[in-house]
XYZ file of C-alpha atoms in Angstrom:
323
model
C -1.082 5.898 -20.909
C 2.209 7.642 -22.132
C 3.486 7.795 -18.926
C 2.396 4.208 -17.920
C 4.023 2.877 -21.080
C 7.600 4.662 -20.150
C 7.241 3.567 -17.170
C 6.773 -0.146 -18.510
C 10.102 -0.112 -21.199
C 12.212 1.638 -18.708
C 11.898 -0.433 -15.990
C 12.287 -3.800 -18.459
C 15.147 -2.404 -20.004
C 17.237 -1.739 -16.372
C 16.270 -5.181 -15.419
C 17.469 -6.926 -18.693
C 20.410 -4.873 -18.023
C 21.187 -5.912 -14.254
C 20.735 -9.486 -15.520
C 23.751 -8.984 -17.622
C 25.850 -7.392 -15.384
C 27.684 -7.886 -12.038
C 29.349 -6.271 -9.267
C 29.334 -2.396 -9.107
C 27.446 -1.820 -12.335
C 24.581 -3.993 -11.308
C 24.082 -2.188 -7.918
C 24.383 1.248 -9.516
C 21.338 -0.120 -12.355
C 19.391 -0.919 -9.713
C 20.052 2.749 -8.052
C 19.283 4.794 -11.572
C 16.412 2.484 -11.578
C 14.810 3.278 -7.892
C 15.410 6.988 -8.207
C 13.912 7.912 -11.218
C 10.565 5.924 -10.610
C 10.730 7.782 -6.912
C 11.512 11.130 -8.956
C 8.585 10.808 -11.044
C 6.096 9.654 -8.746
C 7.298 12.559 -6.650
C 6.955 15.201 -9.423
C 3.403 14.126 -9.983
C 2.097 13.671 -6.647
C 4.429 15.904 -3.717
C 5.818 18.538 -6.415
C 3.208 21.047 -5.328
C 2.826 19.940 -1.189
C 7.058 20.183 -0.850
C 7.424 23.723 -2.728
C 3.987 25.078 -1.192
C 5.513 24.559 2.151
C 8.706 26.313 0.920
C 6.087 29.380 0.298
C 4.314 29.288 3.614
C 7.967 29.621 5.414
C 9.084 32.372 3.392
C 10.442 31.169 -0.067
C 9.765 33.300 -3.231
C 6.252 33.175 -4.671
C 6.030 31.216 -7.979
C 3.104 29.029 -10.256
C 3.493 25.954 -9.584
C 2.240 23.509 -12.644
C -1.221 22.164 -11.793
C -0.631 18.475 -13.176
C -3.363 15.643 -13.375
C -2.417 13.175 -11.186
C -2.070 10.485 -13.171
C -4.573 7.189 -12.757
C -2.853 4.227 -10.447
C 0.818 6.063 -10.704
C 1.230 4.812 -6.915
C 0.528 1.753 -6.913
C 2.335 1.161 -10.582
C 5.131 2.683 -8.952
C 5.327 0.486 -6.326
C 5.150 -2.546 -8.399
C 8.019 -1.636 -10.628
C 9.922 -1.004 -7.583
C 10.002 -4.492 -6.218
C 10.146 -5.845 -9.732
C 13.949 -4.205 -9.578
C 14.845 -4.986 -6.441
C 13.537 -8.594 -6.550
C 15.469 -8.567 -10.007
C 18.624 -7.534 -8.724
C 18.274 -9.833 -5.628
C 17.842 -12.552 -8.709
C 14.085 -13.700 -7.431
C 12.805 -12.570 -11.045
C 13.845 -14.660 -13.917
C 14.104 -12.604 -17.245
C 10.947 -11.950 -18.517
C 9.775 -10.731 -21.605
C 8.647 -7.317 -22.272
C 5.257 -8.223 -23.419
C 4.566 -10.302 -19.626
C 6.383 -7.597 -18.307
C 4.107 -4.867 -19.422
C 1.129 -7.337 -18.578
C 2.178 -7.767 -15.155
C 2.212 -4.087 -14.334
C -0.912 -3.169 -16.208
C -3.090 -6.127 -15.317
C -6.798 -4.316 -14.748
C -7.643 -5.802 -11.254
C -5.270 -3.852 -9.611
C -3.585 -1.300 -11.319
C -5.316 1.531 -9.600
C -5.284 0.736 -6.476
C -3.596 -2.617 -5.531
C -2.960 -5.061 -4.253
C 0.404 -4.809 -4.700
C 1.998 -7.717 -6.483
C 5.343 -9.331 -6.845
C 6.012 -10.020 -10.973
C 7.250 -13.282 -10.430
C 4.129 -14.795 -8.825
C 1.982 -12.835 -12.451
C 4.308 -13.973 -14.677
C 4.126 -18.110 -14.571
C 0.545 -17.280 -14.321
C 0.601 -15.906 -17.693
C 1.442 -19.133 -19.375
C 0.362 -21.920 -17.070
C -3.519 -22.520 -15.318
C -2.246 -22.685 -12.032
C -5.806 -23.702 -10.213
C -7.371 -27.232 -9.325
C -10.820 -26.093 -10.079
C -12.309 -25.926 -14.038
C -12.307 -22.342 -15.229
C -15.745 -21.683 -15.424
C -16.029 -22.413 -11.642
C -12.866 -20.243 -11.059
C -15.414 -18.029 -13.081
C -17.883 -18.174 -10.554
C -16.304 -17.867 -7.807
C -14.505 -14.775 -8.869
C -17.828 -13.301 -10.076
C -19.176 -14.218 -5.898
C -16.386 -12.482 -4.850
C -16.935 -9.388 -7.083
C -20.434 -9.142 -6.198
C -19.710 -9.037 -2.434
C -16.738 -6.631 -2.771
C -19.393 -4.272 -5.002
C -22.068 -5.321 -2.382
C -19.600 -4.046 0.948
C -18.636 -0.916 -1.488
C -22.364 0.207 -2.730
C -24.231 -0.567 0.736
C -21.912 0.037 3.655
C -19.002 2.302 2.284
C -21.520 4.794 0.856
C -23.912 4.569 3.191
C -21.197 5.028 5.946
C -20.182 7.932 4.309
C -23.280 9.715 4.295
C -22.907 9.855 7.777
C -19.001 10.238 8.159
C -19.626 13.619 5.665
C -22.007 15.171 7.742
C -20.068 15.106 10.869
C -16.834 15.867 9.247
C -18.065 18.713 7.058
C -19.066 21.217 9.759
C -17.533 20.105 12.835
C -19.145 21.485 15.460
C -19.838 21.183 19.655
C -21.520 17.652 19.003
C -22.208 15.185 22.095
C -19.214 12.849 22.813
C -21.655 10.145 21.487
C -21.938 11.817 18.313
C -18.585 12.451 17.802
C -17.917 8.898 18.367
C -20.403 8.180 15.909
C -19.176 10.040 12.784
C -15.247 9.181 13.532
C -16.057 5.702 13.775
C -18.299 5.804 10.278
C -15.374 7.216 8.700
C -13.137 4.026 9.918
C -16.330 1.676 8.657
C -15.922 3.952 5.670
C -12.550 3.858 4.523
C -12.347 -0.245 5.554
C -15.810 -1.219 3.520
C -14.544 0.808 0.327
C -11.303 -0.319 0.672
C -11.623 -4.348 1.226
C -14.731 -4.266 -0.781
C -12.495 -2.989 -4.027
C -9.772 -5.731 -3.206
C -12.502 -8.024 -3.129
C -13.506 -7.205 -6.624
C -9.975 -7.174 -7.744
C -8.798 -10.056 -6.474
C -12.778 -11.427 -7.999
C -12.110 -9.697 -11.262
C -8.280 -11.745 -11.674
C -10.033 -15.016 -10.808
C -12.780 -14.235 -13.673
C -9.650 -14.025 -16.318
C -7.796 -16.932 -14.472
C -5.473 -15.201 -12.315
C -4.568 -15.184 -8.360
C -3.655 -12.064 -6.878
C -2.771 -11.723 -3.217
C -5.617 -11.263 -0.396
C -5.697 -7.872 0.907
C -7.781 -7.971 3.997
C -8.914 -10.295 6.540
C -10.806 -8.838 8.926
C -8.338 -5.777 10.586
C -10.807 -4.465 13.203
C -10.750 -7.576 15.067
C -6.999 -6.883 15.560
C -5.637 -7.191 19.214
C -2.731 -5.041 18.603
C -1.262 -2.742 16.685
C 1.082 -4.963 14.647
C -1.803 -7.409 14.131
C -4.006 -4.834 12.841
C -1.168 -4.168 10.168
C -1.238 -8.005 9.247
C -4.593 -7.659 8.109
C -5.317 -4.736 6.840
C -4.264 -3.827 3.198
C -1.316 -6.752 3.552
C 0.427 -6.343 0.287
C 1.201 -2.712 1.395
C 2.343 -4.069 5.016
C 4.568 -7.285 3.028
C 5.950 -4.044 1.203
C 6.882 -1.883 4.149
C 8.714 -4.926 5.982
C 10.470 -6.186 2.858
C 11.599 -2.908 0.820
C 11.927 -0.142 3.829
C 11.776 -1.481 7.192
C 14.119 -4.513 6.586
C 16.827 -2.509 4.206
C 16.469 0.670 6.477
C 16.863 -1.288 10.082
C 19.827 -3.536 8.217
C 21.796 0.028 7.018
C 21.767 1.233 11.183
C 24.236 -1.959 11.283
C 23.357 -4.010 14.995
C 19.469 -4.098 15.210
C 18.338 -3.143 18.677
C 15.200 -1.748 20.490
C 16.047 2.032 19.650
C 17.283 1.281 16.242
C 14.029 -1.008 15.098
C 11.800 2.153 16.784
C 13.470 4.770 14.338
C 13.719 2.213 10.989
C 9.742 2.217 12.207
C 9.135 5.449 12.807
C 10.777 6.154 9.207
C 9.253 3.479 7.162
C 5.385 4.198 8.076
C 6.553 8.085 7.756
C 7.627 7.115 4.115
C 4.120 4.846 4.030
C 2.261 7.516 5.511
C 2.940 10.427 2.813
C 2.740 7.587 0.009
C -1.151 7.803 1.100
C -1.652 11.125 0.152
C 0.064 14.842 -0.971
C -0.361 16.498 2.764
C 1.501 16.382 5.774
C -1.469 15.000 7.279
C -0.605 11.821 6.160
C 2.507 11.884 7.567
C 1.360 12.215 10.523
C -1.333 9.215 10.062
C 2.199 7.379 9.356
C 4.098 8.530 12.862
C 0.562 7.593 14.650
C 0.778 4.283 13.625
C 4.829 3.820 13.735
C 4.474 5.562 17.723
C 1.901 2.251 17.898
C 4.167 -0.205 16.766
C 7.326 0.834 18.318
C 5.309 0.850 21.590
C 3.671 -2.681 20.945
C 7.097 -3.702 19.828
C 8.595 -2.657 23.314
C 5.845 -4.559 24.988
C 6.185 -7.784 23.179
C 10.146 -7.135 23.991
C 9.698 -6.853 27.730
C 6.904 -9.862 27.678
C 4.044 -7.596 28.977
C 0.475 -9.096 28.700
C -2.763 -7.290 28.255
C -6.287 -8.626 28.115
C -7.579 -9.610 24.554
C -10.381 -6.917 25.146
C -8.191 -4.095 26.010
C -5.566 -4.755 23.531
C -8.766 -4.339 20.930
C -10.028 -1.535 22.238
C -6.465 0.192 22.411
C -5.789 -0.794 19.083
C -9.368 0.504 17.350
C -9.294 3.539 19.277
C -5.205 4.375 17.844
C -6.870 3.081 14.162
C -9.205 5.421 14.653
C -7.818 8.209 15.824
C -5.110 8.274 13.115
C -8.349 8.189 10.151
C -9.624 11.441 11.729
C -6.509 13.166 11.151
């Protein structure tokens, strides 16, 4: 809570402070801003992976503090880090700190998303934005809850059951069975996942708020960059808006081989923001190999049949959840 709270005033308190300033002094606000929310996320969550590799290739042996991760630090994180940059961009009118520290703390997603841009909390905060009464708002939120709970309670953990016992032990199993227990995983990690953004976004239309969809339906994607459309699509809005576009823009003239390395670096960067473990990275480069590649395609006006550009795409989905 401590840490959530800093968090909060530090964040106002740079923005109120870029929205009295210009030129140089604004830009390097925004900079002391960015780096020490990165530098604390990073000291809680990749502290231990980063100086445990250092070990395993030869560095001095030393303890390493065993922190608690804190609750929601990632996705908090995240929020305050588009809250500056829309700031200094001037998208986000000053705002007081008391919506401020609402926006960022709201309980439908501050643990695990969907990521949300202040400005489209904070007007929320003092106006009813919605056509229908509140108490059928109310109800439909309370639907949407029970369905999220519903996809969370029945299929996530009954999907896992099954995903657990094939990845526990793995062992010479039948390519059907393999198949079988990768594939629960994916149904898995996609029922918990859009089931809890169901009750979140359910839960913010229960206290008269809208929050941004987070799903629709990824594993009927066709492609690659489709897929990332709909699956968890505050995260993807985040990766084009705050590291593809800025990172593709700094290589200067935006061609095929500069677009494939601003991808290849943003889903890295989204990858390890998963998870502390170089795994993840890798999950990231699986999926940024995908898009460059479907990004070529589209560039060269290739077709493929709806069914094989499915297949192709929940077989690369797939594959990257078993690593």
């Amino acid at each position: 809570v401590l840490l959530l709270a800093g968090s909060i005033v530090f964040n106002w308190q740079v923005a109120r402070m870029m929205n009295s300033r210009q030129g140089w002094r604004r830009k390097l606000l925004l900079q002391l801003g960015l780096v020490v929310d990165i530098a604390v996320l990073c000291s809680f969550k990749y502290f231990n992976l980063f100086f445990a590799t250092l070990v395993s290739y030869g560095a001095p042996k030393f303890a390493l503090p065993d922190w608690t991760f804190p609750l929601g630090i990632s996705f908090y994180t995240l929020t305050q880090v588009m809250y500056l940059v829309d700031t200094y961009q001037g998208m986000n009118p000053p705002s007081s700190l008391y919506d401020h520290a609402t926006v960022v703390s709201l309980f439908p997603y501050i643990s695990s998303g969907p990521l949300v841009r202040a400005r489209s909390i904070v007007k929320q905060l003092h106006q009813y934005t919605f056509s229908e009464s509140r108490l059928e708002l109310a109800c439909r939120g309370f639907y949407l809850f029970t369905l999220g709970l519903a996809k969370k309670m029945l299929l996530a953990d009954s999907f896992a059951k099954l995903a657990d016992a094939g990845f526990r032990a793995p062992r010479g199993y039948t390519m059907a069975e393999a198949w079988a227990f990768s594939l629960a995983y994916t149904f898995q990690i996609y029922f918990d996942f859009s089931g809890y953004s169901d009750m979140a976004v359910g839960s913010a239309w229960m206290l008269g708020i809208d929050i941004p969809q987070n799903f629709n339906a990824p594993l009927k994607a066709k492609s690659i960059s489709e897929f990332w459309q709909r699956w968890h699509i505050s995260l993807s809005n985040f990766i084009t808006s705050y590291l593809y576009t800025p990172i593709l823009r700094s290589m200067g003239k935006a061609t095929l081989e500069s677009s494939a390395i601003a991808i290849f670096i943003a889903m890295g960067i989204a990858g390890l923001w998963h998870g502390p473990a170089w795994t993840y990275l890798v999950f990231g480069l699986m999926h940024g190999s995908g898009l460059a590649i479907n990004q070529a395609w589209k560039k060269n006006k290739k077709k493929m049949p709806d069914w094989l550009g499915w297949l192709l795409t929940l077989s690369l989905v797939n594959a990257a959840f078993i690593v």
